[in-house]
XYZ file of C-alpha atoms in Angstrom:
412
model
C -25.888 18.994 13.128
C -23.727 15.829 13.672
C -21.573 14.810 10.677
C -19.326 12.051 9.830
C -15.634 13.233 9.113
C -14.459 13.551 5.563
C -12.152 10.549 6.180
C -15.110 8.416 7.390
C -17.095 9.178 4.374
C -14.228 8.608 2.055
C -13.216 5.312 3.564
C -14.050 2.490 1.058
C -15.626 -0.839 1.714
C -13.018 -3.644 1.916
C -12.554 -5.071 -1.579
C -12.150 -8.562 -0.050
C -15.213 -8.401 2.067
C -17.775 -6.429 -0.052
C -19.561 -9.562 -1.126
C -19.568 -11.053 2.296
C -23.156 -10.193 3.155
C -24.203 -12.203 -0.028
C -22.030 -14.999 1.005
C -23.643 -15.173 4.480
C -27.153 -15.292 2.981
C -25.997 -18.055 0.454
C -24.584 -20.120 3.378
C -27.874 -19.653 5.314
C -29.632 -21.096 2.257
C -27.577 -24.273 2.717
C -25.155 -23.735 -0.105
C -21.429 -24.805 0.106
C -19.347 -21.650 -0.304
C -15.658 -21.796 -1.388
C -13.945 -18.646 0.100
C -11.397 -17.497 -2.536
C -11.929 -13.795 -1.631
C -9.602 -13.265 1.209
C -6.090 -14.318 2.063
C -6.884 -16.580 5.031
C -4.616 -19.697 4.682
C -6.021 -23.113 5.684
C -2.650 -24.394 6.525
C -2.305 -25.110 10.249
C -0.619 -22.645 12.505
C 2.594 -24.281 13.780
C 1.600 -26.395 16.975
C 4.825 -25.296 18.674
C 3.781 -21.664 18.310
C 0.354 -22.319 19.669
C 1.772 -24.406 22.541
C 3.883 -21.418 23.520
C 0.713 -19.423 24.329
C -1.022 -22.367 25.934
C 1.761 -23.169 28.192
C 2.830 -19.722 29.126
C 3.067 -19.188 32.893
C 1.519 -15.713 33.110
C 0.015 -14.209 36.210
C -0.357 -10.652 34.825
C -0.575 -9.932 31.122
C 0.964 -6.479 31.194
C 2.286 -3.997 28.726
C 5.559 -4.601 26.971
C 8.132 -2.243 25.596
C 6.538 -0.025 22.828
C 8.772 -1.627 20.213
C 8.035 -5.224 21.357
C 9.652 -7.530 23.833
C 13.322 -7.687 23.507
C 13.385 -11.500 23.295
C 10.942 -11.431 20.258
C 12.977 -8.709 18.593
C 16.257 -10.556 18.935
C 14.615 -13.643 17.464
C 13.098 -11.742 14.682
C 16.543 -10.074 13.916
C 18.072 -13.502 13.771
C 15.402 -14.642 11.280
C 16.113 -11.603 9.049
C 19.915 -12.300 9.297
C 19.375 -15.849 8.119
C 17.590 -14.304 5.150
C 20.563 -12.102 4.312
C 19.223 -8.953 5.776
C 21.567 -6.579 7.763
C 18.952 -6.109 10.609
C 19.629 -6.061 14.352
C 17.122 -5.831 17.150
C 17.353 -1.931 17.226
C 16.035 -1.703 13.701
C 12.745 -3.452 14.460
C 9.458 -2.071 15.783
C 6.832 -4.897 16.461
C 3.398 -3.754 15.277
C -0.147 -4.905 15.613
C -0.039 -6.852 12.263
C 1.351 -5.576 9.013
C -1.564 -3.174 8.882
C -0.196 -0.992 11.704
C 3.272 -1.257 10.132
C 1.806 0.350 6.936
C 0.092 2.929 8.946
C 3.326 3.883 10.820
C 5.294 4.004 7.675
C 2.830 6.473 6.082
C 2.585 8.534 9.312
C 6.297 8.707 9.565
C 7.387 9.312 5.912
C 4.591 11.450 4.527
C 2.725 14.608 5.684
C -1.003 15.073 4.900
C -1.162 16.343 1.303
C 1.917 14.448 0.251
C 1.795 11.842 -2.515
C 2.960 8.210 -2.562
C 3.321 6.438 -5.900
C 2.133 2.830 -6.024
C 1.993 0.379 -8.971
C -1.607 -0.633 -9.482
C -3.347 -3.027 -9.085
C -2.339 -2.849 -5.423
C -3.363 -4.196 -1.981
C -6.860 -2.482 -1.458
C -6.183 -1.676 2.171
C -3.395 0.917 1.059
C -6.189 3.246 0.090
C -7.642 3.045 3.521
C -4.446 3.994 5.147
C -3.799 6.819 2.702
C -7.187 8.338 3.557
C -6.577 7.827 7.304
C -3.287 9.668 7.016
C -4.328 12.395 4.472
C -2.033 11.096 1.812
C -2.731 10.967 -1.952
C -1.955 7.810 -3.934
C -0.729 8.390 -7.385
C -1.005 5.157 -9.430
C 1.370 3.830 -12.096
C -0.680 1.097 -13.935
C 0.718 -2.411 -14.654
C -1.108 -4.294 -17.431
C -2.340 -7.850 -17.426
C -1.041 -8.375 -20.900
C 2.475 -7.714 -19.536
C 1.936 -10.178 -16.682
C 1.550 -7.232 -14.308
C 5.318 -6.561 -14.481
C 6.965 -3.380 -13.227
C 6.049 -0.652 -15.717
C 8.937 1.249 -17.272
C 10.743 3.638 -14.853
C 9.700 6.487 -17.148
C 6.149 6.012 -16.044
C 7.266 6.585 -12.417
C 9.404 9.542 -13.393
C 6.408 11.184 -14.928
C 4.278 10.519 -11.818
C 6.763 12.327 -9.464
C 5.859 15.914 -8.366
C 7.105 18.195 -5.670
C 4.532 16.634 -3.290
C 5.987 13.049 -3.935
C 7.701 11.651 -0.913
C 7.587 7.858 -1.324
C 7.141 4.942 -3.573
C 5.243 1.917 -2.074
C 5.784 -1.541 -3.382
C 4.424 -4.998 -2.377
C 6.833 -7.857 -3.098
C 5.588 -10.480 -3.968
C 2.615 -8.618 -4.957
C -0.856 -8.760 -3.450
C -3.008 -8.937 -5.587
C -0.997 -10.095 -8.644
C 1.689 -12.371 -7.294
C 4.347 -10.512 -9.323
C 7.859 -10.932 -7.840
C 10.343 -8.151 -8.423
C 13.839 -8.994 -9.534
C 16.973 -7.603 -7.991
C 17.601 -5.420 -11.051
C 14.054 -4.018 -10.684
C 14.464 -3.209 -7.089
C 17.772 -1.707 -7.673
C 16.371 0.543 -10.298
C 13.526 1.585 -7.990
C 15.988 2.379 -5.140
C 18.076 4.489 -7.646
C 15.018 6.419 -8.640
C 14.126 7.046 -4.998
C 17.703 8.164 -4.279
C 17.623 10.604 -7.246
C 14.396 12.301 -6.154
C 14.996 11.887 -2.303
C 12.046 9.504 -1.770
C 11.416 6.628 0.648
C 10.927 3.225 -0.693
C 8.416 1.470 1.448
C 8.466 -2.285 0.737
C 5.668 -4.485 1.865
C 7.238 -7.995 2.203
C 4.486 -9.988 3.694
C 4.825 -12.842 1.280
C 8.615 -13.164 1.249
C 8.573 -16.874 1.937
C 6.299 -17.825 -1.077
C 8.346 -17.182 -4.289
C 8.077 -20.153 -6.548
C 10.232 -19.379 -9.805
C 13.073 -17.184 -8.596
C 14.823 -16.389 -5.248
C 13.372 -13.662 -3.016
C 15.141 -10.285 -2.790
C 14.428 -7.861 0.008
C 14.817 -4.091 -0.582
C 16.883 -4.033 2.649
C 19.495 -6.242 1.015
C 20.348 -3.596 -1.731
C 23.485 -1.496 -1.446
C 22.645 1.950 -0.174
C 19.266 0.978 1.298
C 19.876 2.424 4.630
C 18.483 5.945 4.298
C 15.574 5.209 1.948
C 14.134 1.810 2.660
C 11.370 1.045 5.127
C 10.149 -2.599 5.257
C 6.690 -3.550 6.486
C 6.216 -7.164 7.474
C 3.962 -9.643 9.167
C 3.729 -13.211 10.459
C 0.124 -13.580 9.342
C 0.838 -15.467 6.088
C 4.356 -16.742 6.925
C 3.110 -18.920 9.780
C -0.513 -18.909 8.891
C -1.163 -16.815 12.035
C -3.363 -14.055 10.833
C -5.236 -13.764 14.118
C -2.068 -13.299 16.188
C -1.889 -9.628 14.794
C 1.856 -9.346 14.884
C 3.817 -7.489 12.237
C 6.995 -5.299 12.027
C 8.278 -2.088 10.697
C 12.015 -2.500 9.924
C 14.393 0.274 8.813
C 18.034 1.130 9.112
C 17.257 4.796 8.963
C 17.496 5.794 12.679
C 15.456 9.031 12.363
C 12.547 7.081 10.622
C 12.771 4.551 13.377
C 12.581 6.999 16.301
C 9.720 8.805 14.518
C 7.838 5.555 14.102
C 8.663 4.495 17.617
C 6.875 7.679 18.921
C 3.795 6.509 17.131
C 4.284 3.147 18.597
C 4.371 4.523 22.082
C 1.011 6.124 21.554
C -0.659 2.700 21.190
C 1.514 1.489 24.189
C 2.517 -1.839 23.032
C 1.942 -4.619 20.558
C 0.004 -7.813 21.427
C 1.693 -9.698 24.205
C 0.273 -13.150 23.622
C 0.835 -12.692 19.845
C 4.407 -12.027 20.453
C 4.807 -15.184 22.457
C 3.411 -17.161 19.568
C 5.676 -15.251 17.008
C 8.754 -15.787 19.196
C 8.213 -19.610 19.177
C 7.551 -19.511 15.440
C 10.766 -17.709 14.841
C 12.633 -20.689 16.349
C 11.224 -23.069 13.711
C 13.935 -24.474 11.305
C 14.095 -22.971 7.900
C 12.872 -26.348 6.532
C 9.423 -25.469 8.170
C 8.531 -23.532 4.981
C 9.306 -26.289 2.609
C 6.011 -28.017 2.965
C 3.838 -24.809 2.973
C 5.652 -23.413 0.026
C 5.361 -26.677 -1.964
C 1.626 -26.673 -1.174
C 1.031 -23.159 -2.310
C 2.984 -23.799 -5.502
C 0.804 -26.810 -6.198
C -2.251 -24.790 -5.656
C -0.991 -22.091 -7.840
C -0.296 -24.588 -10.650
C -3.817 -26.064 -10.312
C -5.576 -22.793 -10.233
C -3.611 -21.253 -13.270
C -4.093 -24.380 -15.309
C -7.833 -24.463 -14.702
C -8.282 -20.823 -15.351
C -6.196 -20.861 -18.514
C -8.477 -23.713 -19.766
C -11.618 -21.640 -19.423
C -12.662 -19.917 -22.684
C -12.199 -16.106 -22.574
C -10.313 -16.217 -19.227
C -6.860 -14.526 -19.202
C -4.698 -15.539 -16.261
C -0.950 -14.605 -15.899
C 1.183 -17.100 -13.961
C 2.084 -15.455 -10.614
C 5.634 -15.935 -9.251
C 4.703 -15.617 -5.594
C 2.271 -14.997 -2.825
C -0.952 -16.961 -3.035
C -3.233 -14.872 -5.424
C -3.950 -14.749 -9.097
C -5.526 -11.727 -10.841
C -7.484 -12.920 -13.912
C -9.620 -11.235 -16.617
C -13.015 -12.908 -16.867
C -15.296 -12.721 -19.993
C -18.011 -10.875 -17.948
C -19.524 -7.393 -18.062
C -18.527 -6.547 -14.439
C -16.891 -8.840 -11.965
C -18.755 -7.200 -8.952
C -22.074 -7.948 -10.495
C -20.835 -11.406 -11.430
C -19.618 -12.052 -7.828
C -23.052 -11.070 -6.414
C -24.760 -13.221 -9.155
C -22.582 -16.246 -8.051
C -23.943 -15.938 -4.579
C -27.635 -14.925 -5.219
C -28.565 -16.777 -8.461
C -26.033 -19.546 -9.170
C -25.100 -22.954 -7.797
C -23.495 -26.086 -9.162
C -24.466 -29.201 -7.183
C -25.412 -26.768 -4.438
C -21.924 -25.168 -4.481
C -20.570 -21.757 -5.296
C -17.817 -19.445 -4.440
C -16.756 -16.006 -3.309
C -14.351 -13.756 -5.231
C -12.781 -10.352 -4.908
C -13.728 -7.949 -7.668
C -10.607 -6.229 -8.807
C -11.900 -2.686 -9.149
C -11.064 -2.348 -5.324
C -7.316 -2.848 -6.251
C -7.040 0.020 -8.742
C -6.929 3.713 -7.914
C -7.620 4.798 -11.641
C -11.461 4.803 -12.122
C -12.774 2.239 -14.506
C -9.983 -0.127 -14.304
C -10.378 -3.824 -13.065
C -13.955 -3.951 -13.921
C -13.490 -7.262 -15.713
C -10.771 -8.640 -13.490
C -11.106 -10.683 -10.310
C -8.550 -11.712 -7.529
C -8.651 -15.348 -6.539
C -6.866 -16.555 -3.416
C -5.717 -20.080 -3.706
C -5.769 -20.629 0.087
C -8.032 -23.661 0.370
C -7.069 -27.312 -0.001
C -6.652 -28.687 -3.531
C -9.692 -30.799 -3.424
C -11.953 -27.785 -2.700
C -9.864 -25.645 -5.038
C -10.586 -28.113 -7.848
C -14.344 -27.991 -6.982
C -14.429 -24.203 -6.819
C -12.757 -24.050 -10.262
C -15.381 -26.391 -11.607
C -18.061 -24.094 -10.147
C -16.458 -21.116 -11.804
C -16.302 -22.798 -15.189
C -19.903 -23.669 -15.056
C -20.871 -20.167 -13.916
C -18.978 -18.464 -16.653
C -21.010 -20.518 -19.128
C -24.352 -19.620 -17.480
C -23.810 -15.955 -16.468
C -26.218 -13.811 -18.404
C -23.707 -10.892 -18.483
C -21.040 -12.930 -20.225
C -19.077 -10.980 -22.939
C -16.931 -12.441 -25.668
C -14.403 -9.613 -25.846
C -10.907 -10.974 -26.622
C -8.336 -9.899 -23.974
C -4.820 -9.077 -25.166
C -2.329 -12.006 -24.950
C 0.208 -12.136 -22.117
C 3.825 -11.696 -22.937
C 6.631 -12.863 -20.703
C 7.643 -10.354 -18.072
C 11.414 -10.932 -18.840
C 10.899 -9.380 -22.271
C 9.773 -6.138 -20.828
C 12.086 -3.070 -20.651
C 12.990 -1.606 -17.297
């Protein structure tokens, strides 16, 4: 009898795309759908980067070095150096998007059956990579009433077992937008050193910090043996389809092991690296406009959400997501209802139910992730739709969520 593998059966549906079939049907019915479920920016990919691909004089599109072309790795190293990171070309493995970098990090740093501690809510795809690599996620829960700040280190200490091999963070966070301070990162690195753990740092949104400077885990003193950074150009240059990311580490043993995994898939995308190399030449001022636009979208989204009765919405410090508590019985049911049964002036929206961002069963049932990646006119219209929907939804509940406190007041 043919059977699907245990990994195949355990693999979850994408938390960002689980409502996509309902959105497709709503679109076929002629409704205007505002896509707030997935981090697909609408900001244009840099024309100079696209021109590099259009104008490339290529007769044979062949394999490249398994770690990526030398020319791109040198440009990427220069980008990191401008950001204050002590990175050279030989510390970089170019990957097929940030997703492959996460996969390589887990394959390299953990064995099947090992444990990785992750602050929840976390990027839902981590679950898929943990299943694929046979790794067990041990969650440490951050709370919305604390602005999703880093939980006390004692919570992480209690989660450590003899099987623990790494702590994985996302900074700024997808899905909460929380930004770790230097002191918080230093405390996490000290914990990892004390227990001989890797610190895997997902830094996909490094360019988009609005209220405080960005700090990379690779900047920290003593980061060399413990820190593995995973990165991507997808959000930085609004180039999700290029599928170009990177694994960066100063630990040469980790690097060589990850490189052997990279050799097995032969090479990263050649055309994508051409685009990425051209993007790496852009001046630092390139990010001024996109960062300002995302900050304006954040402010609009948070202001509108906080004005809706029963909604609790912390103010994210980075990335382009908010995770909000809605006064509904279940955000997955609510999201389906939005697409099947609701419209306001023939408009509705797609959201990401937050239960897919938690490992602990039952958490996130009344929370939703909203990606503010569409223009402000459409974003304003989407928020108006949401406000009307919350008033009309038959499963509305009037439970009072706890008030949010400032993250700065929380103990480490």
